[in-house]
Amino acid sequence: MKTKAILLGLTFALIPGLNRAENGIKMVVGTYTDAGSKGLYSFSFDDSNGSAKELSSLKVDNPSYFTFSKNGRFIYAVSEKNNATAALNAISFDPIKGDLGLMNSQLTHGADPCYVDTDGKIALTANYSSGTISVFPILKNGTLDKSLLMVSSKKGGPNKTRQNTPHAHCAIFAPDGYILSTDFSGDRILSFYYDKDKKKLEDHGIAAHLKAGSGPRHITFSPNGKYAYLMSELSGKVTVFTYEEGKLKEIQTLVADDARAQGGADIHVSPDGKFVYASTRLKGDGITIFRVNGNGTLTRVGKQSTGKHPRNFAITPNGKFLLVACRDANKIQVFSRDKNTGMLKNTNQDIHLSHPVCVRFYN
């Protein structure tokens, strides 16, 4: 009987995900550090009931955006600074315990890095105030090599207050390996590919032009990689594109920001690809909800009010919860999500942190 019990225990231990309800998935939050925050925080998040437990923290200057490596062992987090100390940080991460540790930092040589993405070989930062993209080779131990080069966007949009100097807000790897960058002031999406032999970004032309004054901010892809969804900050509109080999073709544009507050922020697709969510700020703060149609186009189905300044949000891998980082409310709101209707409901399980601005899950 004892032998059977041991074998049974081993069998259950080997079943993937059996202990997930007990241990939770891991969540990391980045904050602005101008009001007492340490920087990065890790949590265990129970994706069955929406509760969170803090695990660890790490002192990092303004880690306003970060991304995980594919294996979850490393985090690459910007230090959003408007001076020569702006940097990208390589951070070790224990995906079991949630422990965080700084490995090394490299200067971006571009002001206010606000976005980072990686394919495991290089990391990219979009440097908002200098309008550039920095490229960092990733070494075998996960640390960062020095920035090799920068690519510049341009000014020229009609909004003389917001588009009078070059701004870059996003640099992201497309599913097929091309790199797309939102040229905020030029009202364009730029396309590149990385030449590993030359160790440089090669220009692949303009992926798409946007209506003047749009201020493109964040872009994301459908799970099948056929469609891309863009949130424009100034126009407050979501644009739908078909995507192929580094190029975009516009098929639809819809309003997300009803208040016309020029505060369009983040955009994400649900894990099942059936809904798109977009956050808007400055007035009428909230999450706009769109249903995805069979041809990739969207139908607006609702709006969920949130706390003040919902800069960033994330959906749990199982699609059951959507968490919103409300910067000026100093909290992360936890919403349950109806997978059939896409609607959100506040669970009132707020996570209180000073100026949270980036939430990501590692499953």
PDB file of N, CA and C in Angstrom, residues 31-33 38-40 59-66 76-91 102 104-116 125-127 136:
ATOM      1  N   THR A  31       6.733  49.900 -12.108  1.00  0.00           N
ATOM      2  CA  THR A  31       6.169  51.138 -11.576  1.00  0.00           C
ATOM      3  C   THR A  31       7.085  52.322 -11.884  1.00  0.00           C
ATOM      4  N   TYR A  32       6.509  53.508 -11.810  1.00  0.00           N
ATOM      5  CA  TYR A  32       7.345  54.706 -11.751  1.00  0.00           C
ATOM      6  C   TYR A  32       7.809  54.873 -10.306  1.00  0.00           C
ATOM      7  N   THR A  33       9.056  55.319 -10.139  1.00  0.00           N
ATOM      8  CA  THR A  33       9.658  55.350  -8.802  1.00  0.00           C
ATOM      9  C   THR A  33       9.791  56.759  -8.240  1.00  0.00           C
ATOM     10  N   LYS A  38       9.694  50.937  -5.139  1.00  0.00           N
ATOM     11  CA  LYS A  38      11.017  50.354  -5.357  1.00  0.00           C
ATOM     12  C   LYS A  38      11.314  50.185  -6.843  1.00  0.00           C
ATOM     13  N   GLY A  39      10.294  49.815  -7.629  1.00  0.00           N
ATOM     14  CA  GLY A  39      10.506  49.594  -9.057  1.00  0.00           C
ATOM     15  C   GLY A  39       9.737  48.404  -9.556  1.00  0.00           C
ATOM     16  N   LEU A  40      10.340  47.198  -9.460  1.00  0.00           N
ATOM     17  CA  LEU A  40       9.705  45.964  -9.919  1.00  0.00           C
ATOM     18  C   LEU A  40       9.202  45.151  -8.740  1.00  0.00           C
ATOM     19  N   LYS A  59      14.831  47.015  -6.609  1.00  0.00           N
ATOM     20  CA  LYS A  59      14.998  48.447  -6.818  1.00  0.00           C
ATOM     21  C   LYS A  59      15.540  48.709  -8.226  1.00  0.00           C
ATOM     22  N   VAL A  60      14.719  49.329  -9.067  1.00  0.00           N
ATOM     23  CA  VAL A  60      15.088  49.697 -10.433  1.00  0.00           C
ATOM     24  C   VAL A  60      14.456  51.049 -10.715  1.00  0.00           C
ATOM     25  N   ASP A  61      15.179  51.956 -11.332  1.00  0.00           N
ATOM     26  CA  ASP A  61      14.633  53.269 -11.657  1.00  0.00           C
ATOM     27  C   ASP A  61      13.602  53.177 -12.779  1.00  0.00           C
ATOM     28  N   ASN A  62      12.400  53.627 -12.525  1.00  0.00           N
ATOM     29  CA  ASN A  62      11.349  53.791 -13.535  1.00  0.00           C
ATOM     30  C   ASN A  62      11.252  52.628 -14.527  1.00  0.00           C
ATOM     31  N   PRO A  63      11.030  51.399 -14.055  1.00  0.00           N
ATOM     32  CA  PRO A  63      10.833  50.288 -14.996  1.00  0.00           C
ATOM     33  C   PRO A  63       9.405  50.317 -15.553  1.00  0.00           C
ATOM     34  N   SER A  64       9.170  51.282 -16.429  1.00  0.00           N
ATOM     35  CA  SER A  64       7.813  51.558 -16.910  1.00  0.00           C
ATOM     36  C   SER A  64       7.331  50.542 -17.942  1.00  0.00           C
ATOM     37  N   TYR A  65       8.242  49.736 -18.476  1.00  0.00           N
ATOM     38  CA  TYR A  65       7.846  48.684 -19.408  1.00  0.00           C
ATOM     39  C   TYR A  65       8.913  47.599 -19.379  1.00  0.00           C
ATOM     40  N   PHE A  66       8.483  46.348 -19.516  1.00  0.00           N
ATOM     41  CA  PHE A  66       9.430  45.231 -19.488  1.00  0.00           C
ATOM     42  C   PHE A  66       8.828  44.061 -20.245  1.00  0.00           C
ATOM     43  N   TYR A  76      13.656  41.871 -19.201  1.00  0.00           N
ATOM     44  CA  TYR A  76      14.339  43.042 -19.746  1.00  0.00           C
ATOM     45  C   TYR A  76      13.435  44.244 -19.512  1.00  0.00           C
ATOM     46  N   ALA A  77      13.918  45.164 -18.676  1.00  0.00           N
ATOM     47  CA  ALA A  77      13.103  46.288 -18.217  1.00  0.00           C
ATOM     48  C   ALA A  77      13.810  47.605 -18.507  1.00  0.00           C
ATOM     49  N   VAL A  78      13.066  48.559 -19.053  1.00  0.00           N
ATOM     50  CA  VAL A  78      13.636  49.882 -19.300  1.00  0.00           C
ATOM     51  C   VAL A  78      13.771  50.639 -17.990  1.00  0.00           C
ATOM     52  N   SER A  79      14.667  51.597 -17.977  1.00  0.00           N
ATOM     53  CA  SER A  79      14.674  52.666 -16.971  1.00  0.00           C
ATOM     54  C   SER A  79      14.343  53.933 -17.731  1.00  0.00           C
ATOM     55  N   GLU A  80      13.072  54.327 -17.639  1.00  0.00           N
ATOM     56  CA  GLU A  80      12.591  55.463 -18.430  1.00  0.00           C
ATOM     57  C   GLU A  80      13.072  56.765 -17.803  1.00  0.00           C
ATOM     58  N   LYS A  81      14.173  57.292 -18.345  1.00  0.00           N
ATOM     59  CA  LYS A  81      14.768  58.540 -17.857  1.00  0.00           C
ATOM     60  C   LYS A  81      14.997  59.469 -19.037  1.00  0.00           C
ATOM     61  N   ASN A  82      14.747  60.746 -18.809  1.00  0.00           N
ATOM     62  CA  ASN A  82      14.900  61.732 -19.876  1.00  0.00           C
ATOM     63  C   ASN A  82      16.283  62.379 -19.821  1.00  0.00           C
ATOM     64  N   ASN A  83      17.311  61.529 -19.707  1.00  0.00           N
ATOM     65  CA  ASN A  83      18.685  62.031 -19.663  1.00  0.00           C
ATOM     66  C   ASN A  83      19.637  60.900 -20.044  1.00  0.00           C
ATOM     67  N   ALA A  84      20.937  61.124 -19.834  1.00  0.00           N
ATOM     68  CA  ALA A  84      21.949  60.164 -20.277  1.00  0.00           C
ATOM     69  C   ALA A  84      21.960  58.876 -19.470  1.00  0.00           C
ATOM     70  N   THR A  85      21.176  58.795 -18.390  1.00  0.00           N
ATOM     71  CA  THR A  85      21.148  57.578 -17.588  1.00  0.00           C
ATOM     72  C   THR A  85      20.069  56.594 -18.057  1.00  0.00           C
ATOM     73  N   ALA A  86      19.303  56.938 -19.066  1.00  0.00           N
ATOM     74  CA  ALA A  86      18.277  56.031 -19.589  1.00  0.00           C
ATOM     75  C   ALA A  86      18.938  54.708 -19.989  1.00  0.00           C
ATOM     76  N   ALA A  87      18.294  53.595 -19.619  1.00  0.00           N
ATOM     77  CA  ALA A  87      18.962  52.301 -19.794  1.00  0.00           C
ATOM     78  C   ALA A  87      17.960  51.185 -20.000  1.00  0.00           C
ATOM     79  N   LEU A  88      18.502  50.043 -20.440  1.00  0.00           N
ATOM     80  CA  LEU A  88      17.770  48.786 -20.441  1.00  0.00           C
ATOM     81  C   LEU A  88      18.471  47.871 -19.451  1.00  0.00           C
ATOM     82  N   ASN A  89      17.690  47.202 -18.602  1.00  0.00           N
ATOM     83  CA  ASN A  89      18.226  46.358 -17.538  1.00  0.00           C
ATOM     84  C   ASN A  89      17.918  44.887 -17.796  1.00  0.00           C
ATOM     85  N   ALA A  90      18.924  44.044 -17.606  1.00  0.00           N
ATOM     86  CA  ALA A  90      18.727  42.592 -17.647  1.00  0.00           C
ATOM     87  C   ALA A  90      18.574  42.105 -16.212  1.00  0.00           C
ATOM     88  N   ILE A  91      17.482  41.401 -15.952  1.00  0.00           N
ATOM     89  CA  ILE A  91      17.135  41.004 -14.590  1.00  0.00           C
ATOM     90  C   ILE A  91      16.875  39.501 -14.551  1.00  0.00           C
ATOM     91  N   LEU A 102      19.172  41.992 -10.315  1.00  0.00           N
ATOM     92  CA  LEU A 102      19.762  42.766 -11.409  1.00  0.00           C
ATOM     93  C   LEU A 102      21.051  42.101 -11.889  1.00  0.00           C
ATOM     94  N   ASN A 104      22.722  43.120 -15.298  1.00  0.00           N
ATOM     95  CA  ASN A 104      23.504  44.238 -15.827  1.00  0.00           C
ATOM     96  C   ASN A 104      22.577  45.242 -16.492  1.00  0.00           C
ATOM     97  N   SER A 105      23.125  46.403 -16.806  1.00  0.00           N
ATOM     98  CA  SER A 105      22.375  47.479 -17.460  1.00  0.00           C
ATOM     99  C   SER A 105      23.229  48.050 -18.580  1.00  0.00           C
ATOM    100  N   GLN A 106      22.555  48.464 -19.652  1.00  0.00           N
ATOM    101  CA  GLN A 106      23.229  49.123 -20.764  1.00  0.00           C
ATOM    102  C   GLN A 106      22.456  50.381 -21.139  1.00  0.00           C
ATOM    103  N   LEU A 107      23.188  51.443 -21.427  1.00  0.00           N
ATOM    104  CA  LEU A 107      22.564  52.706 -21.801  1.00  0.00           C
ATOM    105  C   LEU A 107      21.860  52.569 -23.143  1.00  0.00           C
ATOM    106  N   THR A 108      20.710  53.221 -23.251  1.00  0.00           N
ATOM    107  CA  THR A 108      19.976  53.215 -24.518  1.00  0.00           C
ATOM    108  C   THR A 108      20.508  54.269 -25.481  1.00  0.00           C
ATOM    109  N   HIS A 109      21.176  55.304 -24.940  1.00  0.00           N
ATOM    110  CA  HIS A 109      21.606  56.455 -25.742  1.00  0.00           C
ATOM    111  C   HIS A 109      20.414  57.081 -26.458  1.00  0.00           C
ATOM    112  N   GLY A 110      19.276  56.966 -25.842  1.00  0.00           N
ATOM    113  CA  GLY A 110      18.041  57.564 -26.320  1.00  0.00           C
ATOM    114  C   GLY A 110      17.174  57.867 -25.116  1.00  0.00           C
ATOM    115  N   ALA A 111      16.525  59.017 -25.117  1.00  0.00           N
ATOM    116  CA  ALA A 111      15.796  59.477 -23.939  1.00  0.00           C
ATOM    117  C   ALA A 111      14.429  58.820 -23.815  1.00  0.00           C
ATOM    118  N   ASP A 112      14.054  58.525 -22.574  1.00  0.00           N
ATOM    119  CA  ASP A 112      12.752  57.985 -22.216  1.00  0.00           C
ATOM    120  C   ASP A 112      12.402  56.692 -22.946  1.00  0.00           C
ATOM    121  N   PRO A 113      13.204  55.631 -22.799  1.00  0.00           N
ATOM    122  CA  PRO A 113      12.787  54.334 -23.349  1.00  0.00           C
ATOM    123  C   PRO A 113      11.483  53.904 -22.684  1.00  0.00           C
ATOM    124  N   CYS A 114      10.490  53.573 -23.499  1.00  0.00           N
ATOM    125  CA  CYS A 114       9.151  53.315 -22.948  1.00  0.00           C
ATOM    126  C   CYS A 114       8.585  51.975 -23.406  1.00  0.00           C
ATOM    127  N   TYR A 115       9.355  51.213 -24.179  1.00  0.00           N
ATOM    128  CA  TYR A 115       8.868  49.929 -24.687  1.00  0.00           C
ATOM    129  C   TYR A 115      10.068  49.038 -24.932  1.00  0.00           C
ATOM    130  N   VAL A 116       9.906  47.737 -24.691  1.00  0.00           N
ATOM    131  CA  VAL A 116      10.978  46.783 -24.969  1.00  0.00           C
ATOM    132  C   VAL A 116      10.362  45.486 -25.461  1.00  0.00           C
ATOM    133  N   THR A 125      14.539  48.641 -27.744  1.00  0.00           N
ATOM    134  CA  THR A 125      13.787  49.630 -26.981  1.00  0.00           C
ATOM    135  C   THR A 125      13.320  50.735 -27.910  1.00  0.00           C
ATOM    136  N   ALA A 126      12.095  51.203 -27.694  1.00  0.00           N
ATOM    137  CA  ALA A 126      11.593  52.399 -28.350  1.00  0.00           C
ATOM    138  C   ALA A 126      11.811  53.550 -27.377  1.00  0.00           C
ATOM    139  N   ASN A 127      12.562  54.554 -27.809  1.00  0.00           N
ATOM    140  CA  ASN A 127      12.939  55.670 -26.948  1.00  0.00           C
ATOM    141  C   ASN A 127      12.084  56.884 -27.327  1.00  0.00           C
ATOM    142  N   PHE A 136      20.017  45.819 -28.729  1.00  0.00           N
ATOM    143  CA  PHE A 136      20.973  45.241 -27.790  1.00  0.00           C
ATOM    144  C   PHE A 136      21.137  43.749 -28.063  1.00  0.00           C
TER     145      PHE A 136
END
